[in-house]
mmCIF file with all atom_site columns, C-alpha atoms in Angstrom:
data_model
loop_
_atom_site.group_PDB
_atom_site.id
_atom_site.type_symbol
_atom_site.label_atom_id
_atom_site.label_alt_id
_atom_site.label_comp_id
_atom_site.label_asym_id
_atom_site.label_entity_id
_atom_site.label_seq_id
_atom_site.pdbx_PDB_ins_code
_atom_site.Cartn_x
_atom_site.Cartn_y
_atom_site.Cartn_z
_atom_site.occupancy
_atom_site.B_iso_or_equiv
_atom_site.pdbx_formal_charge
_atom_site.auth_seq_id
_atom_site.auth_comp_id
_atom_site.auth_asym_id
_atom_site.auth_atom_id
_atom_site.pdbx_PDB_model_num
ATOM 1   C CA . UNK A 1 1   ? -268.632 127.905 -205.757 1.00 95.00 ? 1   UNK A CA 1
ATOM 2   C CA . UNK A 1 2   ? -270.101 126.427 -208.926 1.00 95.00 ? 2   UNK A CA 1
ATOM 3   C CA . UNK A 1 3   ? -270.126 122.643 -208.933 1.00 97.00 ? 3   UNK A CA 1
ATOM 4   C CA . UNK A 1 4   ? -271.296 120.256 -211.648 1.00 98.00 ? 4   UNK A CA 1
ATOM 5   C CA . UNK A 1 5   ? -271.144 116.528 -210.917 1.00 98.00 ? 5   UNK A CA 1
ATOM 6   C CA . UNK A 1 6   ? -271.914 114.115 -213.755 1.00 98.00 ? 6   UNK A CA 1
ATOM 7   C CA . UNK A 1 7   ? -272.880 110.468 -213.269 1.00 98.00 ? 7   UNK A CA 1
ATOM 8   C CA . UNK A 1 8   ? -274.494 107.596 -215.126 1.00 98.00 ? 8   UNK A CA 1
ATOM 9   C CA . UNK A 1 9   ? -271.859 106.731 -217.681 1.00 98.00 ? 9   UNK A CA 1
ATOM 10  C CA . UNK A 1 10  ? -270.685 103.207 -218.372 1.00 97.00 ? 10  UNK A CA 1
ATOM 11  C CA . UNK A 1 11  ? -270.142 100.473 -220.913 1.00 98.00 ? 11  UNK A CA 1
ATOM 12  C CA . UNK A 1 12  ? -273.105 99.656  -223.154 1.00 98.00 ? 12  UNK A CA 1
ATOM 13  C CA . UNK A 1 13  ? -273.618 97.647  -226.330 1.00 98.00 ? 13  UNK A CA 1
ATOM 14  C CA . UNK A 1 14  ? -274.562 99.303  -229.608 1.00 98.00 ? 14  UNK A CA 1
ATOM 15  C CA . UNK A 1 15  ? -278.280 99.988  -229.653 1.00 98.00 ? 15  UNK A CA 1
ATOM 16  C CA . UNK A 1 16  ? -278.399 100.283 -225.878 1.00 98.00 ? 16  UNK A CA 1
ATOM 17  C CA . UNK A 1 17  ? -279.383 103.162 -223.628 1.00 98.00 ? 17  UNK A CA 1
ATOM 18  C CA . UNK A 1 18  ? -277.970 105.189 -220.760 1.00 98.00 ? 18  UNK A CA 1
ATOM 19  C CA . UNK A 1 19  ? -279.209 108.081 -218.680 1.00 98.00 ? 19  UNK A CA 1
ATOM 20  C CA . UNK A 1 20  ? -276.682 110.675 -217.619 1.00 98.00 ? 20  UNK A CA 1
ATOM 21  C CA . UNK A 1 21  ? -277.294 112.992 -214.681 1.00 98.00 ? 21  UNK A CA 1
ATOM 22  C CA . UNK A 1 22  ? -275.626 116.194 -213.592 1.00 98.00 ? 22  UNK A CA 1
ATOM 23  C CA . UNK A 1 23  ? -276.078 117.517 -210.059 1.00 98.00 ? 23  UNK A CA 1
ATOM 24  C CA . UNK A 1 24  ? -275.577 121.280 -209.957 1.00 98.00 ? 24  UNK A CA 1
ATOM 25  C CA . UNK A 1 25  ? -274.859 123.610 -207.049 1.00 97.00 ? 25  UNK A CA 1
ATOM 26  C CA . UNK A 1 26  ? -273.454 127.038 -206.330 1.00 96.00 ? 26  UNK A CA 1
ATOM 27  C CA . UNK A 1 27  ? -275.653 129.010 -208.710 1.00 96.00 ? 27  UNK A CA 1
ATOM 28  C CA . UNK A 1 28  ? -279.325 129.569 -209.521 1.00 97.00 ? 28  UNK A CA 1
ATOM 29  C CA . UNK A 1 29  ? -279.894 126.476 -211.650 1.00 97.00 ? 29  UNK A CA 1
ATOM 30  C CA . UNK A 1 30  ? -283.453 127.443 -212.601 1.00 97.00 ? 30  UNK A CA 1
ATOM 31  C CA . UNK A 1 31  ? -282.179 130.626 -214.267 1.00 97.00 ? 31  UNK A CA 1
ATOM 32  C CA . UNK A 1 32  ? -279.504 129.025 -216.405 1.00 96.00 ? 32  UNK A CA 1
ATOM 33  C CA . UNK A 1 33  ? -279.304 127.546 -219.863 1.00 97.00 ? 33  UNK A CA 1
ATOM 34  C CA . UNK A 1 34  ? -277.547 124.190 -219.508 1.00 97.00 ? 34  UNK A CA 1
ATOM 35  C CA . UNK A 1 35  ? -275.531 122.235 -222.033 1.00 97.00 ? 35  UNK A CA 1
ATOM 36  C CA . UNK A 1 36  ? -274.033 118.810 -222.643 1.00 98.00 ? 36  UNK A CA 1
ATOM 37  C CA . UNK A 1 37  ? -270.676 118.538 -224.390 1.00 98.00 ? 37  UNK A CA 1
ATOM 38  C CA . UNK A 1 38  ? -268.606 115.473 -225.272 1.00 98.00 ? 38  UNK A CA 1
ATOM 39  C CA . UNK A 1 39  ? -265.083 114.628 -226.269 1.00 98.00 ? 39  UNK A CA 1
ATOM 40  C CA . UNK A 1 40  ? -264.275 111.418 -228.109 1.00 97.00 ? 40  UNK A CA 1
ATOM 41  C CA . UNK A 1 41  ? -260.825 109.840 -227.849 1.00 93.00 ? 41  UNK A CA 1
ATOM 42  C CA . UNK A 1 42  ? -258.338 111.812 -229.944 1.00 95.00 ? 42  UNK A CA 1
ATOM 43  C CA . UNK A 1 43  ? -260.908 114.412 -230.972 1.00 97.00 ? 43  UNK A CA 1
ATOM 44  C CA . UNK A 1 44  ? -261.919 117.890 -229.905 1.00 96.00 ? 44  UNK A CA 1
ATOM 45  C CA . UNK A 1 45  ? -264.696 118.990 -227.621 1.00 96.00 ? 45  UNK A CA 1
ATOM 46  C CA . UNK A 1 46  ? -268.112 118.809 -229.305 1.00 96.00 ? 46  UNK A CA 1
ATOM 47  C CA . UNK A 1 47  ? -271.467 120.363 -228.495 1.00 97.00 ? 47  UNK A CA 1
ATOM 48  C CA . UNK A 1 48  ? -274.245 117.783 -227.983 1.00 98.00 ? 48  UNK A CA 1
ATOM 49  C CA . UNK A 1 49  ? -277.351 119.533 -226.671 1.00 97.00 ? 49  UNK A CA 1
ATOM 50  C CA . UNK A 1 50  ? -278.648 122.559 -224.771 1.00 97.00 ? 50  UNK A CA 1
ATOM 51  C CA . UNK A 1 51  ? -281.828 123.390 -222.866 1.00 98.00 ? 51  UNK A CA 1
ATOM 52  C CA . UNK A 1 52  ? -283.233 126.729 -221.796 1.00 97.00 ? 52  UNK A CA 1
ATOM 53  C CA . UNK A 1 53  ? -283.723 127.752 -218.176 1.00 96.00 ? 53  UNK A CA 1
ATOM 54  C CA . UNK A 1 54  ? -287.307 126.518 -217.806 1.00 96.00 ? 54  UNK A CA 1
ATOM 55  C CA . UNK A 1 55  ? -286.795 123.406 -219.900 1.00 94.00 ? 55  UNK A CA 1
ATOM 56  C CA . UNK A 1 56  ? -289.253 124.073 -222.692 1.00 95.00 ? 56  UNK A CA 1
ATOM 57  C CA . UNK A 1 57  ? -286.769 124.765 -225.476 1.00 97.00 ? 57  UNK A CA 1
ATOM 58  C CA . UNK A 1 58  ? -284.157 122.192 -226.484 1.00 98.00 ? 58  UNK A CA 1
ATOM 59  C CA . UNK A 1 59  ? -281.494 122.013 -229.168 1.00 97.00 ? 59  UNK A CA 1
ATOM 60  C CA . UNK A 1 60  ? -279.499 119.062 -230.463 1.00 98.00 ? 60  UNK A CA 1
ATOM 61  C CA . UNK A 1 61  ? -276.501 118.409 -232.671 1.00 97.00 ? 61  UNK A CA 1
ATOM 62  C CA . UNK A 1 62  ? -277.509 116.666 -235.876 1.00 97.00 ? 62  UNK A CA 1
ATOM 63  C CA . UNK A 1 63  ? -275.453 113.629 -234.886 1.00 97.00 ? 63  UNK A CA 1
ATOM 64  C CA . UNK A 1 64  ? -277.676 112.921 -231.848 1.00 98.00 ? 64  UNK A CA 1
ATOM 65  C CA . UNK A 1 65  ? -281.049 114.343 -232.897 1.00 98.00 ? 65  UNK A CA 1
ATOM 66  C CA . UNK A 1 66  ? -283.827 111.791 -232.496 1.00 98.00 ? 66  UNK A CA 1
ATOM 67  C CA . UNK A 1 67  ? -281.701 109.561 -230.236 1.00 98.00 ? 67  UNK A CA 1
ATOM 68  C CA . UNK A 1 68  ? -280.781 111.764 -227.259 1.00 98.00 ? 68  UNK A CA 1
ATOM 69  C CA . UNK A 1 69  ? -283.130 113.733 -225.020 1.00 98.00 ? 69  UNK A CA 1
ATOM 70  C CA . UNK A 1 70  ? -282.061 116.555 -222.715 1.00 98.00 ? 70  UNK A CA 1
ATOM 71  C CA . UNK A 1 71  ? -284.138 117.556 -219.697 1.00 98.00 ? 71  UNK A CA 1
ATOM 72  C CA . UNK A 1 72  ? -283.756 119.419 -216.427 1.00 98.00 ? 72  UNK A CA 1
ATOM 73  C CA . UNK A 1 73  ? -285.467 119.250 -213.049 1.00 97.00 ? 73  UNK A CA 1
ATOM 74  C CA . UNK A 1 74  ? -285.215 122.692 -211.518 1.00 97.00 ? 74  UNK A CA 1
ATOM 75  C CA . UNK A 1 75  ? -286.635 121.454 -208.202 1.00 97.00 ? 75  UNK A CA 1
ATOM 76  C CA . UNK A 1 76  ? -283.748 118.993 -207.908 1.00 98.00 ? 76  UNK A CA 1
ATOM 77  C CA . UNK A 1 77  ? -281.045 121.167 -209.520 1.00 98.00 ? 77  UNK A CA 1
ATOM 78  C CA . UNK A 1 78  ? -280.336 118.304 -211.892 1.00 98.00 ? 78  UNK A CA 1
ATOM 79  C CA . UNK A 1 79  ? -279.708 118.086 -215.620 1.00 98.00 ? 79  UNK A CA 1
ATOM 80  C CA . UNK A 1 80  ? -280.260 114.862 -217.553 1.00 98.00 ? 80  UNK A CA 1
ATOM 81  C CA . UNK A 1 81  ? -279.335 113.376 -220.891 1.00 98.00 ? 81  UNK A CA 1
ATOM 82  C CA . UNK A 1 82  ? -281.158 110.248 -222.064 1.00 98.00 ? 82  UNK A CA 1
ATOM 83  C CA . UNK A 1 83  ? -279.050 108.390 -224.623 1.00 98.00 ? 83  UNK A CA 1
ATOM 84  C CA . UNK A 1 84  ? -280.906 105.864 -226.794 1.00 98.00 ? 84  UNK A CA 1
ATOM 85  C CA . UNK A 1 85  ? -279.920 103.827 -229.849 1.00 98.00 ? 85  UNK A CA 1
ATOM 86  C CA . UNK A 1 86  ? -276.283 104.294 -228.950 1.00 98.00 ? 86  UNK A CA 1
ATOM 87  C CA . UNK A 1 87  ? -273.610 103.892 -231.613 1.00 98.00 ? 87  UNK A CA 1
ATOM 88  C CA . UNK A 1 88  ? -269.904 103.176 -231.288 1.00 97.00 ? 88  UNK A CA 1
ATOM 89  C CA . UNK A 1 89  ? -269.222 106.739 -232.421 1.00 97.00 ? 89  UNK A CA 1
ATOM 90  C CA . UNK A 1 90  ? -271.038 108.014 -229.312 1.00 98.00 ? 90  UNK A CA 1
ATOM 91  C CA . UNK A 1 91  ? -268.116 106.773 -227.210 1.00 98.00 ? 91  UNK A CA 1
ATOM 92  C CA . UNK A 1 92  ? -266.794 109.840 -225.402 1.00 98.00 ? 92  UNK A CA 1
ATOM 93  C CA . UNK A 1 93  ? -266.394 111.654 -222.132 1.00 98.00 ? 93  UNK A CA 1
ATOM 94  C CA . UNK A 1 94  ? -269.641 113.537 -221.564 1.00 98.00 ? 94  UNK A CA 1
ATOM 95  C CA . UNK A 1 95  ? -269.604 116.865 -219.742 1.00 98.00 ? 95  UNK A CA 1
ATOM 96  C CA . UNK A 1 96  ? -272.360 118.895 -218.177 1.00 97.00 ? 96  UNK A CA 1
ATOM 97  C CA . UNK A 1 97  ? -271.835 122.628 -218.711 1.00 97.00 ? 97  UNK A CA 1
ATOM 98  C CA . UNK A 1 98  ? -273.336 125.830 -217.382 1.00 96.00 ? 98  UNK A CA 1
ATOM 99  C CA . UNK A 1 99  ? -274.331 128.358 -219.995 1.00 90.00 ? 99  UNK A CA 1
ATOM 100 C CA . UNK A 1 100 ? -275.342 128.725 -223.581 1.00 89.00 ? 100 UNK A CA 1
ATOM 101 C CA . UNK A 1 101 ? -273.253 127.171 -226.334 1.00 89.00 ? 101 UNK A CA 1
ATOM 102 C CA . UNK A 1 102 ? -274.889 129.597 -228.765 1.00 88.00 ? 102 UNK A CA 1
ATOM 103 C CA . UNK A 1 103 ? -273.593 132.629 -226.851 1.00 89.00 ? 103 UNK A CA 1
ATOM 104 C CA . UNK A 1 104 ? -270.213 131.453 -225.540 1.00 90.00 ? 104 UNK A CA 1
ATOM 105 C CA . UNK A 1 105 ? -269.357 128.506 -227.759 1.00 87.00 ? 105 UNK A CA 1
ATOM 106 C CA . UNK A 1 106 ? -267.341 125.777 -226.070 1.00 86.00 ? 106 UNK A CA 1
ATOM 107 C CA . UNK A 1 107 ? -265.873 128.239 -223.563 1.00 89.00 ? 107 UNK A CA 1
ATOM 108 C CA . UNK A 1 108 ? -268.358 127.450 -220.807 1.00 91.00 ? 108 UNK A CA 1
ATOM 109 C CA . UNK A 1 109 ? -267.770 126.026 -217.333 1.00 94.00 ? 109 UNK A CA 1
ATOM 110 C CA . UNK A 1 110 ? -268.064 122.240 -217.254 1.00 96.00 ? 110 UNK A CA 1
ATOM 111 C CA . UNK A 1 111 ? -267.794 119.417 -214.773 1.00 96.00 ? 111 UNK A CA 1
ATOM 112 C CA . UNK A 1 112 ? -265.285 116.575 -214.650 1.00 97.00 ? 112 UNK A CA 1
ATOM 113 C CA . UNK A 1 113 ? -267.292 114.377 -216.978 1.00 97.00 ? 113 UNK A CA 1
ATOM 114 C CA . UNK A 1 114 ? -268.630 110.834 -217.106 1.00 98.00 ? 114 UNK A CA 1
ATOM 115 C CA . UNK A 1 115 ? -267.326 108.230 -219.551 1.00 98.00 ? 115 UNK A CA 1
ATOM 116 C CA . UNK A 1 116 ? -269.660 106.553 -222.038 1.00 98.00 ? 116 UNK A CA 1
ATOM 117 C CA . UNK A 1 117 ? -268.260 103.578 -223.943 1.00 98.00 ? 117 UNK A CA 1
ATOM 118 C CA . UNK A 1 118 ? -270.323 101.907 -226.651 1.00 98.00 ? 118 UNK A CA 1
ATOM 119 C CA . UNK A 1 119 ? -268.858 98.572  -227.656 1.00 97.00 ? 119 UNK A CA 1
ATOM 120 C CA . UNK A 1 120 ? -269.886 95.009  -228.339 1.00 95.00 ? 120 UNK A CA 1
#
């Protein structure tokens, strides 16, 4: 059974940082492209970032490029998202997802999410 468990969300002030983690199980993590998605209050699901199976190719939405960093530790079956220089518009539920956004779009398996709230 595929399981994705996100953690690390919370309340942070504008300009602050957070590190999200996603513990994966039930599939061969080292062979998979992994993705972060987010959904802001009252808005649709949005692609944030993806990383290839070995972690040496990364892609970002323009809205987060230069501020967020995706990484994966295949030895620990864990995906990460470092969020820096956070803005109020980054407030959203963040989801870890298995698979390529570029192949399947938003129709990829995702976890339950972790809430990020950016507010002063």
